[in-house]
Amino acid sequence: MPWTRKDLITLEELSLDEINQIHATAAAFKKILGRSVKKVPALRGKTIVNLFLEPSTRTRISFDIAAKRLSADVISFDASASSTTKGESLRDTAENIRALGADMIVLRHAASGSPLYLSKLLDIPVINAGDGAHAHPTQGLLDTFTMREHLGSLKGRKIVILGDILFSRVARSNIHALKKFGADVTLCGPSTLVPRHLTALGVTVSHDLRGALAGADVVMLLRIQHERQSANHFPSLGEYTSMFGLNKTRASWLNPKALIMHPGPINRGVEIDNDLADGPNSVILEQVTNGIAVRMAVLYLCSGGQPENVIAAD
Ligand code: CP
């Protein structure tokens, strides 16, 4: 099937076939990234604007590198030095960027729904780089890409997402992708951050850490997202760590070969201990590296490229 989407807004709307197409394209780009000349001319002449209106380290740099590896011209928008500080709206900002000749916008925004809004307004591709607590599709794609590299098929694999699920766009995007791959997903954490109604997503909800971790193939830690919480959802960080932080004893409940994952940024000593974040089961930095190939695939496909052209050239 040819790739037909202009935008990437959520993983919920993608078919399994489309996710497989992105992963296959990313795998081909990953091989190119391993060569001495890492650049391909696929997006030569195109201008990509990284419009990040919320802080980011990994996603922003990863999209920058991905666009450069595809030979695109990249403009990274510094929100603090822009006219958004003078009250310019998102719509006006984006329409002006379009008028300046952008061929694609990568948007991170604190408001859920902003990438969808821009995608309907603009005739150029809009890529969601994280919108509020709603979705972070390229994170879900790179996480599942990393899991598949290690585990092969995800069908029937026990994947535990542990932490602040309520405010996590990463959790939502992973859940949608993992369900399509047939994984058995458990969400775990305090009941205030992992409410029962999340079972509507087709997952298991557990507040029993030992039971949730028992025999799991993957545990994905999430940080407490203070910036999106308007109330205290647990008494203190110390109490959170004592009940749900991943330490050596708790990690021994996992499958011995289990992958330890985290989208970053990590709060060491809160949701995960140092020796696990840096230990042999951790694939946290591999996730970051894989983000470049996955984002190259997304930029390439949404610009009108076709998977078979990259896969055949590989
Ligand atoms: N994983 C992630 O989105 O990290 P950043 O906020 O640093 O981009």
PDB file of N, CA and C and ligand atoms in Angstrom, residues 52 55-60 108 129 136 139 169-170 263-265 295, ligand 1:
ATOM      1  N   PHE A  52       8.741  24.438  18.464  1.00  0.00           N
ATOM      2  CA  PHE A  52       8.655  23.826  19.806  1.00  0.00           C
ATOM      3  C   PHE A  52       8.284  24.913  20.800  1.00  0.00           C
ATOM      4  N   PRO A  55       9.279  22.989  26.394  1.00  0.00           N
ATOM      5  CA  PRO A  55      10.673  22.527  26.445  1.00  0.00           C
ATOM      6  C   PRO A  55      10.875  21.111  25.900  1.00  0.00           C
ATOM      7  N   SER A  56      12.036  20.881  25.350  1.00  0.00           N
ATOM      8  CA  SER A  56      12.386  19.550  24.834  1.00  0.00           C
ATOM      9  C   SER A  56      13.894  19.475  24.658  1.00  0.00           C
ATOM     10  N   THR A  57      14.460  18.333  24.971  1.00  0.00           N
ATOM     11  CA  THR A  57      15.865  18.071  24.631  1.00  0.00           C
ATOM     12  C   THR A  57      15.909  17.031  23.510  1.00  0.00           C
ATOM     13  N   ARG A  58      15.439  15.807  23.826  1.00  0.00           N
ATOM     14  CA  ARG A  58      15.559  14.695  22.900  1.00  0.00           C
ATOM     15  C   ARG A  58      14.796  14.895  21.587  1.00  0.00           C
ATOM     16  N   THR A  59      13.515  15.215  21.706  1.00  0.00           N
ATOM     17  CA  THR A  59      12.667  15.241  20.505  1.00  0.00           C
ATOM     18  C   THR A  59      13.126  16.336  19.548  1.00  0.00           C
ATOM     19  N   ARG A  60      13.430  17.494  20.101  1.00  0.00           N
ATOM     20  CA  ARG A  60      13.823  18.616  19.242  1.00  0.00           C
ATOM     21  C   ARG A  60      15.149  18.338  18.524  1.00  0.00           C
ATOM     22  N   ARG A 108       5.535  21.011  18.819  1.00  0.00           N
ATOM     23  CA  ARG A 108       5.319  20.585  20.213  1.00  0.00           C
ATOM     24  C   ARG A 108       4.572  21.717  20.903  1.00  0.00           C
ATOM     25  N   ALA A 129       4.894  16.577  17.701  1.00  0.00           N
ATOM     26  CA  ALA A 129       6.079  16.220  18.516  1.00  0.00           C
ATOM     27  C   ALA A 129       5.720  16.222  19.995  1.00  0.00           C
ATOM     28  N   HIS A 136       2.117  11.543  21.707  1.00  0.00           N
ATOM     29  CA  HIS A 136       3.526  11.771  21.338  1.00  0.00           C
ATOM     30  C   HIS A 136       3.848  10.626  20.372  1.00  0.00           C
ATOM     31  N   GLN A 139       7.379   9.222  19.713  1.00  0.00           N
ATOM     32  CA  GLN A 139       7.924   8.503  20.875  1.00  0.00           C
ATOM     33  C   GLN A 139       7.366   7.074  20.904  1.00  0.00           C
ATOM     34  N   ARG A 169       1.356  11.613  27.630  1.00  0.00           N
ATOM     35  CA  ARG A 169       1.100  11.424  26.191  1.00  0.00           C
ATOM     36  C   ARG A 169       1.927  10.242  25.677  1.00  0.00           C
ATOM     37  N   VAL A 170       3.075   9.986  26.317  1.00  0.00           N
ATOM     38  CA  VAL A 170       3.913   8.855  25.892  1.00  0.00           C
ATOM     39  C   VAL A 170       3.164   7.546  26.143  1.00  0.00           C
ATOM     40  N   PRO A 263      11.224   7.176  28.430  1.00  0.00           N
ATOM     41  CA  PRO A 263      11.294   8.136  27.312  1.00  0.00           C
ATOM     42  C   PRO A 263      12.183   9.331  27.611  1.00  0.00           C
ATOM     43  N   GLY A 264      12.539   9.530  28.917  1.00  0.00           N
ATOM     44  CA  GLY A 264      13.284  10.718  29.318  1.00  0.00           C
ATOM     45  C   GLY A 264      12.338  11.917  29.364  1.00  0.00           C
ATOM     46  N   PRO A 265      12.692  12.950  30.090  1.00  0.00           N
ATOM     47  CA  PRO A 265      13.835  13.024  30.987  1.00  0.00           C
ATOM     48  C   PRO A 265      13.649  12.163  32.231  1.00  0.00           C
ATOM     49  N   ARG A 295      12.250   9.211  13.143  1.00  0.00           N
ATOM     50  CA  ARG A 295      11.787  10.563  12.726  1.00  0.00           C
ATOM     51  C   ARG A 295      12.178  10.838  11.270  1.00  0.00           C
TER      52      ARG A 295
HETATM   53  N1   CP B   1      10.939  11.969  25.376  1.00  0.00           N
HETATM   54  C1   CP B   1      10.795  13.296  25.201  1.00  0.00           C
HETATM   55  O1   CP B   1       9.794  13.780  24.626  1.00  0.00           O
HETATM   56  O2   CP B   1      11.814  14.057  25.676  1.00  0.00           O
HETATM   57  P1   CP B   1      11.957  15.611  25.470  1.00  0.00           P
HETATM   58  O3   CP B   1      10.845  16.268  26.253  1.00  0.00           O
HETATM   59  O4   CP B   1      13.320  15.987  25.973  1.00  0.00           O
HETATM   60  O5   CP B   1      11.784  15.914  24.007  1.00  0.00           O
END
